[in-house]
Amino acid sequence: MHVLIIANAYPDQKSNLPGIFIEQQAIALKEKEIKIGVITVELKKLNKIVKQPFLAKSEETVYTREDIPVFKKSALNLTPFLHYFPKYYIPLNSLKLFEKYIEKYGKPQLIHAHFGLWSGYAAMKIHEKYKIPYIITEHTSYFVEKKYNGYELRAISKAYDKSSAIITVSSALKKEVIKNTHNKEVRIIPNMIDTSFFKPDYSVIKEDMIFSLGNLIKTKGQDILIKAFALIAPAIPSYKLVIGGDGPEKENLIELATQLAIQEKIIFPGNLTRIEIRNYLHKSKCFALPSKFETFGIVYMEAIACGVPVVATKCGGPEDFINQNNGILCETDNIEEIAHAMKSILMNLNSYNLTEMHSFVNRNYSKENISQMLVNLYQEKIKG
């Protein structure tokens, strides 16, 4: 079986972060003995260009990662000035990359696009010319956040309608996608978790620590978390709150901690490697992230896989997997409820079974199980 992935972003030698979850899925599929290739047209944000002027140069590269060939075109995103720029630039350059790819590796049997806008739209254009079936996995919370304009929604709907199937990563996202397509083939296939990497370490001595991880942006709710922690800090004086990640809200969050007189109890370690994330999870007694929107919530699942009970919010994704055996769900923006949930977990740690928590993730979200679900769908759509 030969499947080509189209992505808005994919890791390269300069950065391992953009599209990392797509790469992890691609690797898992390759391990199922599927021939995998990737094409990606990446539009760079203006703020990155200001910080790193060398990125302004448009470039096309071909490279291999984990024995997977990647054809990448990158350019400055002119959307702020030319509203229709992505609609023409991304499909046109995706088609050019596709033709270069098939010249070397042959025509794929199926295209798997990640995100309806604009990778899904590009897959549709390739389908129109080459009649190759395509499916789309939708990940974005933009539907819930209502960040798409009418022009973008029409493009997404068109790509959805002509696809062989649409995958969403949660039931909440499925409801939003259904509103924007006539296609009845909408299925839930969640993100995969590397349960061989994220697992309990029974040799590590737990510290008095609550861990959180995410981009430091308003929608992740770290300000709510800090306020909630401030409410329970006097009752748990030995505890620290570690907030991993970086972003535009960092200085505001530091200032908030200072205002609440708990700045010495909160640690901001910045962006963390995969190993560092696992180390923090192993040492923590609770993971908390009161997001406003999550289409899935991989970080919660990684915590559960490591045997760390979580405090999450009813923000879309977590409702599918948080239960009384692995954590507590709270209403978004409810500071008192989130504070009570963290304290409740810390006071009842013995009620959470680390081994059972990991087994739950392994049964339902391991890369072996999720990749097999994808393989089954691929086979079905290739047969027509």
Coordinates of C-alpha atoms in Angstrom, one line a residue:
M1 CA 0.0 0.0 0.0
H2 CA 1.3 3.5 -0.9
V3 CA 0.0 6.5 0.9
L4 CA 1.0 10.1 0.5
I5 CA 0.6 12.5 3.4
I6 CA -0.1 16.2 2.8
A7 CA 0.5 18.4 5.8
N8 CA 0.5 22.1 6.7
A9 CA 3.8 21.6 8.5
Y10 CA 6.3 18.8 9.0
P11 CA 9.5 18.6 11.1
D12 CA 12.9 19.2 9.4
Q13 CA 16.5 19.7 10.3
K14 CA 15.7 23.3 11.5
S15 CA 12.8 22.5 13.8
N16 CA 11.5 19.2 15.3
L17 CA 8.2 20.7 16.6
P18 CA 5.9 21.8 13.7
G19 CA 3.8 18.8 12.7
I20 CA 5.5 16.4 15.1
F21 CA 2.3 14.5 15.7
I22 CA 1.9 14.0 12.0
E23 CA 5.4 12.6 11.8
Q24 CA 4.8 10.2 14.7
Q25 CA 1.7 8.9 12.9
A26 CA 3.7 8.6 9.6
I27 CA 6.4 6.6 11.4
A28 CA 3.8 4.3 13.0
L29 CA 2.2 3.7 9.5
K30 CA 5.6 2.9 8.0
E31 CA 6.1 0.3 10.8
K32 CA 2.9 -1.3 9.4
E33 CA 4.9 -1.8 6.1
I34 CA 3.0 1.0 4.3
K35 CA 5.0 3.0 1.8
I36 CA 4.8 6.6 3.1
G37 CA 5.7 9.9 1.5
V38 CA 5.1 13.5 2.6
I39 CA 4.6 16.8 0.8
T40 CA 4.1 20.0 2.7
V41 CA 3.7 23.6 1.7
E42 CA 4.5 25.7 4.8
L43 CA 3.6 29.4 5.1
K44 CA 5.9 31.2 7.6
K45 CA 4.3 33.7 10.0
L46 CA 5.5 37.3 9.8
N47 CA 6.5 37.5 13.4
K48 CA 9.0 34.6 12.8
I49 CA 10.4 36.5 9.9
V50 CA 11.0 39.5 12.0
K51 CA 12.9 37.4 14.6
Q52 CA 14.7 35.3 12.0
P53 CA 15.1 37.3 8.7
F54 CA 16.7 34.4 6.9
L55 CA 13.4 32.6 7.0
A56 CA 11.9 35.2 4.5
K57 CA 13.5 33.4 1.6
S58 CA 11.2 31.0 -0.2
E59 CA 12.8 27.6 -0.6
E60 CA 12.1 24.1 -1.7
T61 CA 13.8 21.1 -0.1
V62 CA 13.7 17.4 -0.4
Y63 CA 15.0 15.4 2.6
T64 CA 14.5 12.1 4.4
R65 CA 13.5 11.6 8.0
E66 CA 13.1 8.2 9.6
D67 CA 13.4 6.7 6.0
I68 CA 10.3 8.8 4.9
P69 CA 10.8 11.1 1.9
V70 CA 9.7 14.7 2.5
F71 CA 9.1 17.3 -0.3
K72 CA 8.7 20.7 1.3
K73 CA 8.1 24.2 -0.1
S74 CA 8.2 27.1 2.4
A75 CA 7.4 30.8 1.8
L76 CA 6.3 33.9 3.6
N77 CA 2.6 34.0 4.4
L78 CA 1.1 37.0 2.6
T79 CA -2.4 36.4 3.9
P80 CA -2.5 39.6 5.9
F81 CA -2.0 41.5 2.7
L82 CA -3.5 39.1 0.0
H83 CA -6.5 37.4 1.5
Y84 CA -6.8 34.8 -1.2
F85 CA -3.1 34.0 -1.3
P86 CA -3.2 30.5 0.4
K87 CA -6.1 29.3 -1.8
Y88 CA -3.9 29.6 -4.9
Y89 CA -0.4 29.3 -3.6
I90 CA -0.8 26.1 -1.5
P91 CA -2.7 23.9 -4.0
L92 CA -0.5 25.1 -6.9
N93 CA 2.8 24.3 -5.1
S94 CA 1.3 21.1 -3.6
L95 CA 0.6 20.0 -7.1
K96 CA 4.1 20.8 -8.3
L97 CA 5.6 18.9 -5.3
F98 CA 3.2 16.0 -6.0
E99 CA 4.4 15.7 -9.6
K100 CA 8.0 15.7 -8.5
Y101 CA 7.2 13.1 -5.8
I102 CA 5.5 10.7 -8.2
E103 CA 8.3 11.1 -10.8
K104 CA 10.6 9.6 -8.2
Y105 CA 8.4 7.3 -6.1
G106 CA 5.4 6.5 -8.2
K107 CA 1.7 7.4 -7.9
P108 CA 0.2 6.8 -4.4
Q109 CA -3.0 4.8 -4.0
L110 CA -4.4 7.2 -1.5
I111 CA -3.7 10.7 -0.1
H112 CA -4.1 11.5 3.6
A113 CA -4.3 15.3 4.2
H114 CA -4.0 16.7 7.7
F115 CA -6.3 19.7 8.3
G116 CA -9.0 20.7 5.8
L117 CA -7.5 24.2 5.3
W118 CA -5.4 24.2 3.2
S119 CA -3.9 20.7 2.9
G120 CA -7.3 19.1 2.4
Y121 CA -8.1 21.7 -0.3
A122 CA -4.8 20.9 -2.0
A123 CA -5.6 17.1 -1.8
M124 CA -8.9 17.9 -3.5
K125 CA -7.1 19.7 -6.4
I126 CA -4.8 16.8 -6.9
H127 CA -7.8 14.4 -6.8
E128 CA -9.5 16.4 -9.5
K129 CA -6.5 16.0 -11.8
Y130 CA -5.3 12.5 -11.0
K131 CA -8.4 10.8 -9.6
I132 CA -6.6 9.6 -6.5
P133 CA -8.9 9.2 -3.5
Y134 CA -8.2 11.3 -0.4
I135 CA -9.1 11.5 3.2
I136 CA -8.8 14.4 5.6
T137 CA -8.0 14.3 9.3
E138 CA -9.2 17.4 11.0
H139 CA -7.4 18.5 14.2
T140 CA -8.1 22.2 14.6
S141 CA -10.1 24.0 17.3
Y142 CA -10.8 26.9 14.9
F143 CA -14.4 25.6 14.4
V144 CA -15.2 25.9 18.1
E145 CA -13.3 29.1 18.4
K146 CA -15.1 30.5 15.3
K147 CA -11.8 31.7 13.8
Y148 CA -12.6 30.7 10.2
N149 CA -14.2 33.3 8.0
G150 CA -16.9 32.5 5.4
Y151 CA -14.4 32.3 2.6
E152 CA -12.3 29.7 4.5
L153 CA -15.3 27.7 5.5
R154 CA -16.5 27.4 1.9
A155 CA -13.1 26.1 0.9
I156 CA -13.1 23.6 3.8
S157 CA -16.6 22.4 3.0
K158 CA -15.7 21.8 -0.6
A159 CA -12.7 19.8 0.3
Y160 CA -14.7 17.8 2.9
D161 CA -17.5 17.1 0.4
K162 CA -15.3 15.5 -2.2
S163 CA -13.2 13.4 0.2
S164 CA -13.6 9.7 0.6
A165 CA -13.7 10.1 4.4
I166 CA -13.2 12.7 7.1
I167 CA -11.4 11.8 10.4
T168 CA -11.8 13.8 13.6
V169 CA -9.8 13.2 16.7
S170 CA -12.7 13.6 19.2
S171 CA -16.5 13.4 19.3
A172 CA -16.8 17.1 20.0
L173 CA -14.8 18.0 16.9
K174 CA -16.9 15.5 14.9
K175 CA -20.1 17.5 15.8
E176 CA -18.4 20.7 14.5
V177 CA -17.2 19.1 11.2
I178 CA -20.6 17.6 10.5
K179 CA -22.0 21.1 10.5
N180 CA -19.7 22.0 7.6
T181 CA -20.1 19.1 5.2
H182 CA -22.6 17.0 3.3
N183 CA -20.2 14.0 3.5
K184 CA -21.6 11.3 5.7
E185 CA -18.3 9.5 6.1
V186 CA -17.1 11.3 9.3
R187 CA -15.3 9.0 11.7
I188 CA -13.4 9.4 15.0
I189 CA -9.9 8.1 15.1
P190 CA -8.1 9.7 18.0
N191 CA -4.5 10.8 18.2
M192 CA -2.0 8.1 19.1
I193 CA 0.1 8.0 22.2
D194 CA 3.5 6.3 22.4
T195 CA 2.8 4.1 25.4
S196 CA 6.2 2.5 25.2
F197 CA 7.7 5.9 26.0
F198 CA 5.0 7.4 28.2
K199 CA 4.6 4.9 31.0
P200 CA 4.9 4.9 34.8
D201 CA 8.4 4.7 36.4
Y202 CA 7.9 3.1 39.7
S203 CA 11.5 3.8 40.8
V204 CA 11.0 7.6 40.8
I205 CA 10.1 9.2 44.1
K206 CA 7.2 11.7 43.6
E207 CA 7.8 15.3 44.5
D208 CA 5.3 17.8 45.9
M209 CA 4.6 19.1 42.4
I210 CA 1.7 20.0 40.1
F211 CA 2.8 19.9 36.5
S212 CA 1.2 21.8 33.5
L213 CA 2.3 21.9 29.9
G214 CA 1.2 23.9 26.9
N215 CA 1.8 27.0 24.7
L216 CA 1.6 30.1 27.0
I217 CA -1.4 31.6 25.2
K218 CA -4.8 32.7 26.6
T219 CA -6.7 29.7 25.3
K220 CA -4.6 27.3 27.4
G221 CA -5.9 28.9 30.6
Q222 CA -2.7 29.1 32.6
D223 CA -3.9 32.3 34.2
I224 CA -6.9 30.4 35.6
L225 CA -4.5 27.6 36.8
I226 CA -2.3 30.1 38.7
K227 CA -5.4 31.7 40.3
A228 CA -6.7 28.3 41.3
F229 CA -3.3 27.2 42.7
A230 CA -3.2 30.4 44.7
L231 CA -6.4 29.4 46.5
I232 CA -5.0 26.1 47.7
A233 CA -1.3 27.1 48.1
P234 CA -1.7 27.9 51.9
A235 CA -3.1 24.4 52.5
I236 CA -0.2 22.7 50.6
P237 CA 2.8 24.9 51.5
S238 CA 5.4 22.4 50.2
Y239 CA 4.0 22.2 46.7
K240 CA 5.3 23.8 43.5
L241 CA 3.5 24.5 40.3
V242 CA 5.6 23.9 37.2
I243 CA 4.2 25.4 34.0
G244 CA 6.1 24.1 30.9
G245 CA 6.0 25.8 27.5
D246 CA 6.6 29.2 26.1
G247 CA 4.5 31.9 24.4
P248 CA 3.3 35.5 24.4
E249 CA 1.5 35.2 27.8
K250 CA 4.7 34.3 29.8
E251 CA 5.4 37.8 31.2
N252 CA 1.7 38.3 32.1
L253 CA 1.7 35.0 33.9
I254 CA 4.8 35.8 35.8
E255 CA 3.3 39.2 36.8
L256 CA 0.1 37.4 37.9
A257 CA 2.0 35.1 40.1
T258 CA 3.8 38.1 41.6
Q259 CA 0.5 39.9 42.3
L260 CA -0.8 36.8 44.0
A261 CA 2.4 36.5 46.1
I262 CA 3.1 32.9 44.9
Q263 CA 5.9 33.7 42.5
E264 CA 8.4 31.6 44.5
K265 CA 6.1 28.6 44.2
I266 CA 5.7 28.7 40.4
I267 CA 8.4 27.5 38.0
F268 CA 8.5 28.3 34.2
P269 CA 11.1 26.0 32.7
G270 CA 10.3 27.0 29.1
N271 CA 10.0 24.7 26.2
L272 CA 10.7 21.1 27.1
T273 CA 12.0 18.1 25.2
R274 CA 10.0 14.9 25.1
I275 CA 12.3 13.3 27.7
E276 CA 12.0 16.3 30.0
I277 CA 8.2 16.2 29.7
R278 CA 8.3 12.6 30.8
N279 CA 10.7 13.3 33.6
Y280 CA 8.4 16.0 35.0
L281 CA 5.4 13.7 34.7
H282 CA 7.1 11.0 36.6
K283 CA 8.0 13.4 39.4
S284 CA 4.5 15.1 39.6
K285 CA 1.6 14.1 41.7
C286 CA -1.0 15.9 39.5
F287 CA -1.2 17.3 36.0
A288 CA -3.5 20.3 35.4
L289 CA -4.4 22.3 32.3
P290 CA -7.7 24.3 32.3
S291 CA -7.8 24.9 28.5
K292 CA -10.7 26.7 26.9
F293 CA -10.5 24.6 23.7
E294 CA -8.9 21.2 23.0
T295 CA -9.8 19.1 20.0
F296 CA -8.1 16.1 21.7
G297 CA -5.6 16.9 24.4
I298 CA -2.5 14.8 23.9
V299 CA -0.8 16.2 27.0
Y300 CA -3.6 14.9 29.2
M301 CA -3.3 11.5 27.7
E302 CA 0.5 11.4 28.1
A303 CA 0.0 12.3 31.8
I304 CA -2.5 9.5 32.2
A305 CA -0.2 7.0 30.4
C306 CA 2.5 7.9 33.0
G307 CA 0.1 7.3 35.8
V308 CA -0.5 10.9 36.7
P309 CA -4.1 11.9 37.5
V310 CA -5.2 15.0 35.6
V311 CA -7.4 18.0 36.1
A312 CA -8.9 19.1 32.8
T313 CA -11.8 21.2 31.6
K314 CA -14.9 20.4 29.5
C315 CA -13.3 22.0 26.5
G316 CA -13.9 19.5 23.7
G317 CA -11.4 16.6 23.7
P318 CA -11.0 15.5 27.3
E319 CA -14.6 14.6 27.7
D320 CA -13.9 11.5 25.6
F321 CA -11.4 10.0 28.0
I322 CA -11.3 11.6 31.4
N323 CA -13.1 9.6 34.1
Q324 CA -13.1 9.0 37.8
N325 CA -10.2 6.5 37.4
N326 CA -7.8 9.0 35.9
G327 CA -8.8 12.5 36.8
I328 CA -11.4 15.2 37.3
L329 CA -13.3 17.3 34.7
C330 CA -14.2 20.9 35.5
E331 CA -16.1 23.7 33.9
T332 CA -13.9 26.1 31.9
D333 CA -12.9 29.2 33.7
N334 CA -14.2 28.0 37.1
I335 CA -11.3 28.9 39.4
E336 CA -12.8 27.5 42.5
E337 CA -13.8 24.2 40.9
I338 CA -10.4 23.7 39.4
A339 CA -8.7 24.5 42.8
H340 CA -11.0 22.0 44.5
A341 CA -10.2 19.3 41.9
M342 CA -6.4 19.7 42.3
K343 CA -6.7 19.5 46.1
S344 CA -9.0 16.5 45.9
I345 CA -6.5 14.6 43.7
L346 CA -3.6 15.4 46.0
M347 CA -5.6 14.3 49.0
N348 CA -6.6 11.0 47.4
L349 CA -3.6 9.9 45.4
N350 CA -3.9 6.4 46.6
S351 CA -7.2 6.0 44.8
Y352 CA -5.5 6.2 41.4
N353 CA -3.9 3.0 40.1
L354 CA -0.9 3.9 37.9
T355 CA -0.9 0.5 36.2
E356 CA -4.6 0.6 35.3
M357 CA -4.2 4.2 34.0
H358 CA -1.5 3.2 31.6
S359 CA -3.4 0.1 30.5
F360 CA -6.4 2.2 29.7
V361 CA -4.3 4.4 27.3
N362 CA -2.5 1.4 25.9
R363 CA -5.8 -0.4 25.1
N364 CA -7.4 2.6 23.4
Y365 CA -4.8 5.0 22.2
S366 CA -1.5 3.1 21.5
K367 CA 0.2 3.7 18.2
E368 CA -0.3 0.1 17.3
N369 CA -4.1 0.3 17.7
I370 CA -4.6 3.7 16.1
S371 CA -2.3 3.0 13.2
Q372 CA -4.3 -0.2 12.5
M373 CA -7.5 1.7 12.5
L374 CA -6.0 4.0 9.8
V375 CA -4.7 1.0 7.8
N376 CA -8.2 -0.5 7.9
L377 CA -9.7 2.8 6.6
Y378 CA -7.0 3.1 3.9
Q379 CA -7.7 -0.4 2.6
E380 CA -11.5 0.3 2.6
K381 CA -11.1 3.5 0.6
I382 CA -8.6 2.1 -1.9
K383 CA -10.9 -0.7 -2.7
G384 CA -13.6 1.8 -3.2

